[in-house]
Short mmCIF file of C-alpha atoms and ligand atoms in Angstrom, two decimals:
data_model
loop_
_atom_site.label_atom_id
_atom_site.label_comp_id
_atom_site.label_asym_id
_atom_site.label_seq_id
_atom_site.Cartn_x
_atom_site.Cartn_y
_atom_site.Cartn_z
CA UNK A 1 85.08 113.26 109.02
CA UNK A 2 86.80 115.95 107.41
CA UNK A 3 86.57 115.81 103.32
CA UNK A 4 88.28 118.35 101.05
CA UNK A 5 87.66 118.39 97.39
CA UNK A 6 89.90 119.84 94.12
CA UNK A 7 87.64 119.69 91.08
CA UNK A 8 89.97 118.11 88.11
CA UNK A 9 91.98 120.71 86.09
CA UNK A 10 91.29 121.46 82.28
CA UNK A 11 94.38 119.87 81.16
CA UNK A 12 97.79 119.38 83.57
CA UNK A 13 98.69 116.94 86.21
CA UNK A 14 97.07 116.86 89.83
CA UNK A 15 99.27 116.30 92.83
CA UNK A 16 98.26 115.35 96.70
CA UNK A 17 100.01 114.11 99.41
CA UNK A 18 100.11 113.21 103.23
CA UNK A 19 102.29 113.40 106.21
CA UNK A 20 100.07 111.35 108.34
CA UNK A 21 96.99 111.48 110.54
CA UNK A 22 97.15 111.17 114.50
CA UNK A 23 96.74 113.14 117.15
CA UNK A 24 99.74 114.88 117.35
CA UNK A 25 99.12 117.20 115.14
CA UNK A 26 97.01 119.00 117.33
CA UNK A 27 99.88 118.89 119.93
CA UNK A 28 102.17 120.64 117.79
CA UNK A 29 103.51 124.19 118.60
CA UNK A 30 103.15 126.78 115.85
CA UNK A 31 106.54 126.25 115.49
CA UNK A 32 106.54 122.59 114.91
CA UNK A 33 103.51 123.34 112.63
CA UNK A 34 105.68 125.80 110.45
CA UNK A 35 108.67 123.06 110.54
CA UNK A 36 105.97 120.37 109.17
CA UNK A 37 104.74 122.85 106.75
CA UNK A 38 107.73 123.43 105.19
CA UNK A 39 108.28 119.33 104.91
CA UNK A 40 105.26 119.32 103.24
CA UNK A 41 106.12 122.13 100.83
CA UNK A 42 109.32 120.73 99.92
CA UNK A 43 108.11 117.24 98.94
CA UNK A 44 105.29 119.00 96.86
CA UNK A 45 107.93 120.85 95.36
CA UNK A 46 109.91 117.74 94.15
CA UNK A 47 106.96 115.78 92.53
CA UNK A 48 105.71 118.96 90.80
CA UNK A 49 108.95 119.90 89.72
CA UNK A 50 109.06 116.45 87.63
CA UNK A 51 105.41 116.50 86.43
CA UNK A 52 106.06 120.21 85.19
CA UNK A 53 108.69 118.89 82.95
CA UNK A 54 105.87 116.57 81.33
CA UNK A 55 107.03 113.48 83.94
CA UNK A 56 105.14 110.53 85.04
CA UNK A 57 103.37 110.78 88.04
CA UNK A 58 104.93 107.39 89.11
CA UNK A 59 108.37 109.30 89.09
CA UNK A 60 106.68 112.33 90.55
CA UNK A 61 104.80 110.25 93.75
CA UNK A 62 108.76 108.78 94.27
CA UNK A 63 109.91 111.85 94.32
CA UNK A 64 107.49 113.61 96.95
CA UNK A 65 107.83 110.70 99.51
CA UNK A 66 111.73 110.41 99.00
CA UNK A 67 112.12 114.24 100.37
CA UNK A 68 109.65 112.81 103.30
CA UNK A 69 111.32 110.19 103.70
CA UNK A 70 114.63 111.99 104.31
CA UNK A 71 113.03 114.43 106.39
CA UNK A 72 113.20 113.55 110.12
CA UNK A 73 109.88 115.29 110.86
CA UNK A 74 107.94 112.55 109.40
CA UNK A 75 107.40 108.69 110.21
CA UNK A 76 109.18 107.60 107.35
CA UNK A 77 112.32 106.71 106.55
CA UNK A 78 114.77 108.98 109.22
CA UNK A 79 113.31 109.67 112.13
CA UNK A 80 110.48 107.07 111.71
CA UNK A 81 108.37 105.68 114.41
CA UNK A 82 110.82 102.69 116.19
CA UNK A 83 109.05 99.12 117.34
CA UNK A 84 108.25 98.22 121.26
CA UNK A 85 111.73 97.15 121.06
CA UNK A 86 113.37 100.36 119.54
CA UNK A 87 114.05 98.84 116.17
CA UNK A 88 113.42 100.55 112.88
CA UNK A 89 111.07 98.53 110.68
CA UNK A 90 110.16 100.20 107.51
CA UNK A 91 107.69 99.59 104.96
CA UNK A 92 106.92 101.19 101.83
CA UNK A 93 105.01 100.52 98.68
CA UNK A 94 104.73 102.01 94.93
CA UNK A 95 101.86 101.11 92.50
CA UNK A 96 101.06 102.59 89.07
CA UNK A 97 98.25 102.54 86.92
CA UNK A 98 99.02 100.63 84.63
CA UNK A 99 98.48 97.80 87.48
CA UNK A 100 101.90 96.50 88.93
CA UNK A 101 102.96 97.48 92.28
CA UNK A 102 106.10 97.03 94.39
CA UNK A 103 106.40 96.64 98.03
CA UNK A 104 108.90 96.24 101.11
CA UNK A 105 108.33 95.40 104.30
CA UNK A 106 110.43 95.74 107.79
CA UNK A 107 112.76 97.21 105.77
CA UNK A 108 116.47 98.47 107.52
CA UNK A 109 119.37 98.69 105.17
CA UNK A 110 117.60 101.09 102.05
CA UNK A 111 117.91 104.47 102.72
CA UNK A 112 114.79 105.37 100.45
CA UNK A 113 112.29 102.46 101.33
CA UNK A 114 110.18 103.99 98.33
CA UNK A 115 113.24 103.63 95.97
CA UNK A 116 113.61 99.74 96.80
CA UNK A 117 109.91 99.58 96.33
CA UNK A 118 110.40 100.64 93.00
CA UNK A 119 113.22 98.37 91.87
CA UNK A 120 110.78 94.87 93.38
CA UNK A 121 108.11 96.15 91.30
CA UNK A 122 110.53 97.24 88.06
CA UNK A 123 113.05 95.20 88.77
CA UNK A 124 111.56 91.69 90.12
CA UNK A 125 109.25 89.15 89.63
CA UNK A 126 107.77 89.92 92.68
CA UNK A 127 105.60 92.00 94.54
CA UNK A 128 106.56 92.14 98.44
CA UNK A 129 109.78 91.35 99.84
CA UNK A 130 110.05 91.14 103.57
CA UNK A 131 113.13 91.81 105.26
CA UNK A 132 114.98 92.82 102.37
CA UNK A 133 118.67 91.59 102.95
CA UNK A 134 121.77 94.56 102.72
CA UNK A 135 123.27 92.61 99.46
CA UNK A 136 119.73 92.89 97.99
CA UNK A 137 119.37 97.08 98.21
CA UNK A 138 123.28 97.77 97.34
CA UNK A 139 122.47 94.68 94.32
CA UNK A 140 120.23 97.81 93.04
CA UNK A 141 122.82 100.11 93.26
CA UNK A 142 120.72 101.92 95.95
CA UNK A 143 122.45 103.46 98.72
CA UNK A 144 122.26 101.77 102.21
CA UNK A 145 123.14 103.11 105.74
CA UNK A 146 122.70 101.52 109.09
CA UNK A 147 119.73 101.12 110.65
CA UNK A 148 120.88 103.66 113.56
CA UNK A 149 120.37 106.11 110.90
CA UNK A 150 116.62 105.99 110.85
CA UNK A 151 116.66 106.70 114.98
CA UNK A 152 115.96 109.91 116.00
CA UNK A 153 116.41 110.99 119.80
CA UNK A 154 112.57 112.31 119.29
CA UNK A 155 111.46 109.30 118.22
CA UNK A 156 113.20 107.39 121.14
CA UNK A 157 111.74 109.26 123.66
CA UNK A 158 108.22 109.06 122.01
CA UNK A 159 108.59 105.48 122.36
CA UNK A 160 109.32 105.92 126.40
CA UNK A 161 106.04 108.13 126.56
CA UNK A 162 104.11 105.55 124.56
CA UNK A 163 105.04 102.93 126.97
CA UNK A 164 104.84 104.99 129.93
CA UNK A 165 101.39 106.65 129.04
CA UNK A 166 100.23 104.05 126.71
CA UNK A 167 99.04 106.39 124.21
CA UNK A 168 97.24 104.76 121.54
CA UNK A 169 96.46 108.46 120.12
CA UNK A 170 99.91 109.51 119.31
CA UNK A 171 100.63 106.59 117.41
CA UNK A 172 100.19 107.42 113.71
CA UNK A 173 102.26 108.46 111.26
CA UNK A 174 103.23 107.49 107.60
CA UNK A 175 103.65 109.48 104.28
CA UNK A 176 101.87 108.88 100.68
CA UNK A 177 101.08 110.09 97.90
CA UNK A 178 99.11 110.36 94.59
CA UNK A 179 99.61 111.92 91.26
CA UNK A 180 97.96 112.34 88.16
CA UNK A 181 100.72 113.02 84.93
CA UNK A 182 99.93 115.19 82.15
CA UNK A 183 99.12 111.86 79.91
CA UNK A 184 96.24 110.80 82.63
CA UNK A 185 98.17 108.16 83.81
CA UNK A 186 98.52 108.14 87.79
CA UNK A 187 100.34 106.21 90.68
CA UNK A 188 100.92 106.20 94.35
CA UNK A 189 103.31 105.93 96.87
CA UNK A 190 103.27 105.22 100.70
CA UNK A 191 106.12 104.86 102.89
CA UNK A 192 105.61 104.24 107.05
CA UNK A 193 107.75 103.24 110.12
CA UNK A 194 104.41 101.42 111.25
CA UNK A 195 102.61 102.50 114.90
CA UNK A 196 104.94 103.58 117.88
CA UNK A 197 105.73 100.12 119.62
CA UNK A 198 104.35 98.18 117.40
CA UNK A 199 105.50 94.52 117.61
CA UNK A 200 108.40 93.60 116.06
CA UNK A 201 107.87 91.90 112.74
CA UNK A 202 104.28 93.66 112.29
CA UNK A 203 103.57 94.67 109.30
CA UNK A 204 100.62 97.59 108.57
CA UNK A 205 98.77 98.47 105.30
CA UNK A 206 101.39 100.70 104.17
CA UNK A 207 103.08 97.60 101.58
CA UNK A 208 99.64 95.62 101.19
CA UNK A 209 98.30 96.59 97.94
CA UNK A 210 94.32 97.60 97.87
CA UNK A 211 94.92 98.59 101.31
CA UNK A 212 97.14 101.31 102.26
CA UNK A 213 97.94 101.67 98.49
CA UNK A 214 96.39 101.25 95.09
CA UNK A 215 96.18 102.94 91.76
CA UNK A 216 94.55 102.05 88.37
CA UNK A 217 94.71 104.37 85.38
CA UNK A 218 91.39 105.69 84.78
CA UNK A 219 89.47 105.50 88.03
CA UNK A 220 91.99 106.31 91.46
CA UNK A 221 95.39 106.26 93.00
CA UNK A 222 94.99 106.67 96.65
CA UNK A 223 97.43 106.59 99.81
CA UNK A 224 96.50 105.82 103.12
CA UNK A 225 97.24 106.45 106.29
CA UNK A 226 96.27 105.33 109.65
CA UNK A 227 95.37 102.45 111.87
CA UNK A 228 97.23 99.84 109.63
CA UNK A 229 95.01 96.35 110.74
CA UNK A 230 91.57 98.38 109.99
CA UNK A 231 92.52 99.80 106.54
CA UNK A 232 93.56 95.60 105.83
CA UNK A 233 90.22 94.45 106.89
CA UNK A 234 88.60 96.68 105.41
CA UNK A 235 91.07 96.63 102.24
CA UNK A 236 89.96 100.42 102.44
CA UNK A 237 92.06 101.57 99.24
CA UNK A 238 90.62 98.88 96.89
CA UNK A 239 87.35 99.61 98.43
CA UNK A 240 87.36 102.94 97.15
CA UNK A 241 88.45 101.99 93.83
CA UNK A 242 85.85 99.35 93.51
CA UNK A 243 83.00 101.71 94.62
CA UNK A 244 84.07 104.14 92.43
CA UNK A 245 85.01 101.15 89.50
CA UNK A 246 82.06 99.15 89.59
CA UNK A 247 79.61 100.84 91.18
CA UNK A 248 79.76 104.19 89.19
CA UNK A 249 80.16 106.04 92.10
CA UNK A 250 82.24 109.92 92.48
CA UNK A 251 85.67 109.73 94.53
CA UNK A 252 84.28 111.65 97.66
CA UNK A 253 81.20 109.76 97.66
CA UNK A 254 83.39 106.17 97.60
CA UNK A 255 85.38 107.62 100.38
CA UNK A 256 83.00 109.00 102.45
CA UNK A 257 81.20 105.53 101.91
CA UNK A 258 84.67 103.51 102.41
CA UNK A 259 84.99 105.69 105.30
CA UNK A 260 81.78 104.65 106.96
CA UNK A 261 81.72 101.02 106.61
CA UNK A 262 85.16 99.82 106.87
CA UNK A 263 86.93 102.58 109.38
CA UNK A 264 83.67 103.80 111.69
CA UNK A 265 82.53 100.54 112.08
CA UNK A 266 85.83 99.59 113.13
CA UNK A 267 85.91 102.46 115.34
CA UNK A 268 89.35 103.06 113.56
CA UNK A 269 90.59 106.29 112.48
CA UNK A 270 93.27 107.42 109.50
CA UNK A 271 93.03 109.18 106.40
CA UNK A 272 93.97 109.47 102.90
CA UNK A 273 94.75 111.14 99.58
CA UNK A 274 93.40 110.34 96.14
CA UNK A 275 93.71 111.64 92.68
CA UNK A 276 90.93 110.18 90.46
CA UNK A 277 90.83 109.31 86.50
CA UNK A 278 90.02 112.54 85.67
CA UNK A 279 92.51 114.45 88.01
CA UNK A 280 90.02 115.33 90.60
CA UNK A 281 92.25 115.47 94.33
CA UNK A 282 90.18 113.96 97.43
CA UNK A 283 91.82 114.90 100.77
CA UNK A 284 90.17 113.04 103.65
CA UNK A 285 89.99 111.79 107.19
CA UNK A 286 87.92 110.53 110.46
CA UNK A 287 91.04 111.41 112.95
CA UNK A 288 91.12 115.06 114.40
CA UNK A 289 93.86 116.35 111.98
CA UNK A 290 96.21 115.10 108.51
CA UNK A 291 98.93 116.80 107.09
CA UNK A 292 98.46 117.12 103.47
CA UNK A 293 99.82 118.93 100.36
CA UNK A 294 97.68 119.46 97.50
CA UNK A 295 97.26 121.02 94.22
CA UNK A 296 96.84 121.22 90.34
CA UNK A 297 99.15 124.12 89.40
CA UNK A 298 102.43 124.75 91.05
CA UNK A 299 100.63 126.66 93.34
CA UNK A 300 99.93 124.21 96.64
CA UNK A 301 97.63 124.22 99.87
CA UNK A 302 98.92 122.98 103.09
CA UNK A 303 97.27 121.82 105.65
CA UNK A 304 99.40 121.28 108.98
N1 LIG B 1 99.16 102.91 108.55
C1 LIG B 1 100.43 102.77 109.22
C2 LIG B 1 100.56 101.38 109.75
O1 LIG B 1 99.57 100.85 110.23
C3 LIG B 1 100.63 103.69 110.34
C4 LIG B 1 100.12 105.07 110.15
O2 LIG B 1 99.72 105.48 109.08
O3 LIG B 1 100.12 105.79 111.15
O4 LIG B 1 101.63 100.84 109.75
#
């Protein structure tokens, strides 16, 4: 397991984020790398830019996975991983601190899966909305397109290898993150295309809150990332929290912990980013590689 730790900043907001975990990192060119890199960089740029100007990190967490989103690079939103049947089936999630989360699931007509996140938890009286109908984004004012937009030719023929080849390795993906505003209060974000050939009408961790997402003002927001049905059993986000909640233990010992008993054990592999209470950043995962973004000054530290 690979564990990197930002020790919380005097005063200011902390920032992390991910571009998901799976092998394919480690197939990349150095070209590919740079191209990821500067994905990375960019959606740093946009969350930072907002808690900078004394922003929450709720708007700041949007903003990072909305550039990711748009980017084609990442399994999110455009060019997102497609189903076993080459549809687009998106699911994203927001939650802040203060406790109230949002979610979507299978998701086709938003552009910005994150954004319609947003709107069920600000704008609803509910949490997850599956399927969310065209007249129910545009009913937000949020823009829609058609669901060919989100399919790349890369992603198409990733789907023929994956059948072809079967390759269970290749299959992650996702984007999150975390953020801690210059008032302490934090959120996250996570926004996936699910695994390459998934089923149709699967849904991951990504929009299951205390899984693949969870914050709570004064403990941890985390995003995860990873092999969706393990980080459900295990509830691996919540588990964190509650280590770290009710057990008094630190954020890398609760992940490393988390890590051990709910992913190992499962012989399941992912990763995730966390900003605790106190603005601490915990960058972590059992697969070979992650891409992440973090920081606690403008200045930011890729890893791709
Ligand atoms: N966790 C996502 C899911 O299971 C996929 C991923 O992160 O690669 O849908």
């Amino acid at each position: 397991m690979q564990i990197y730790e930002v020790a919380p900043p005097e005063t200011g907001p902390s920032l992390a984020l991910h571009g998901g975990a799976g092998a394919r990192v480690h197939e990349l060119t150095a070209g590919g790398r740079g191209r990821h890199s500067d994905g990375l960089r960019a959606a740093y740029a946009a969350g930072w830019a907002v808690l900078a100007a004394g922003g929450t990190a709720l708007d700041a967490v949007c903003a990072s996975v909305e550039v990711l989103e748009d980017a084609p690079l990442f399994n999110a939103g455009r060019g997102a991983a497609l189903t076993a049947t080459g549809r687009v089936e998106l699911d994203a999630s927001v939650m802040s601190g203060s406790g109230r989360a949002g979610a979507v699931a299978a998701s086709r007509h938003a552009r910005n899966p994150v954004r319609l996140a947003r709107r069920v938890m600000e704008d609803t009286e509910h949490v997850l909305i599956v399927d969310p109908p065209k007249a129910f984004v545009s009913g937000f004012g949020l823009e829609t397109v058609d669901p060919e937009y989100f399919v790349t030719d890369a992603r198409r023929r990733q789907l023929e290898r994956v059948r072809a080849e079967r390759l269970a390795a290749s299959r992650h993906g996702t984007v999150g993150a975390v953020a801690r505003d210059a008032s302490g209060g934090v959120a996250a974000a996570t926004s996936t295309g699910g695994m390459v050939g998934q089923s149709d009408g699967r849904v991951g961790d990504t929009p299951i809150v205390g899984a693949g997402v969870f914050a709570r003002d004064g403990v941890v927001a985390i995003s995860c990332t990873g092999h969706g049905e393990a980080f459900i059993e295990g509830v691996v986000a919540y588990d964190v929290a509650a280590r770290m909640r009710y057990g008094g233990v630190t954020l890398a010992d609760a992940v490393r912990a988390t890590f051990a008993a709910e992913l190992d054990s499962r012989g399941s592999t992912g990763g995730l980013v966390a900003v605790g209470g106190d603005g601490r950043i915990v960058v972590a995962h059992n697969s070979p590689a992650m891409f992440s973004a973090h920081g606690t000054s403008g200045e930011v530290e890729v890893h791709a």
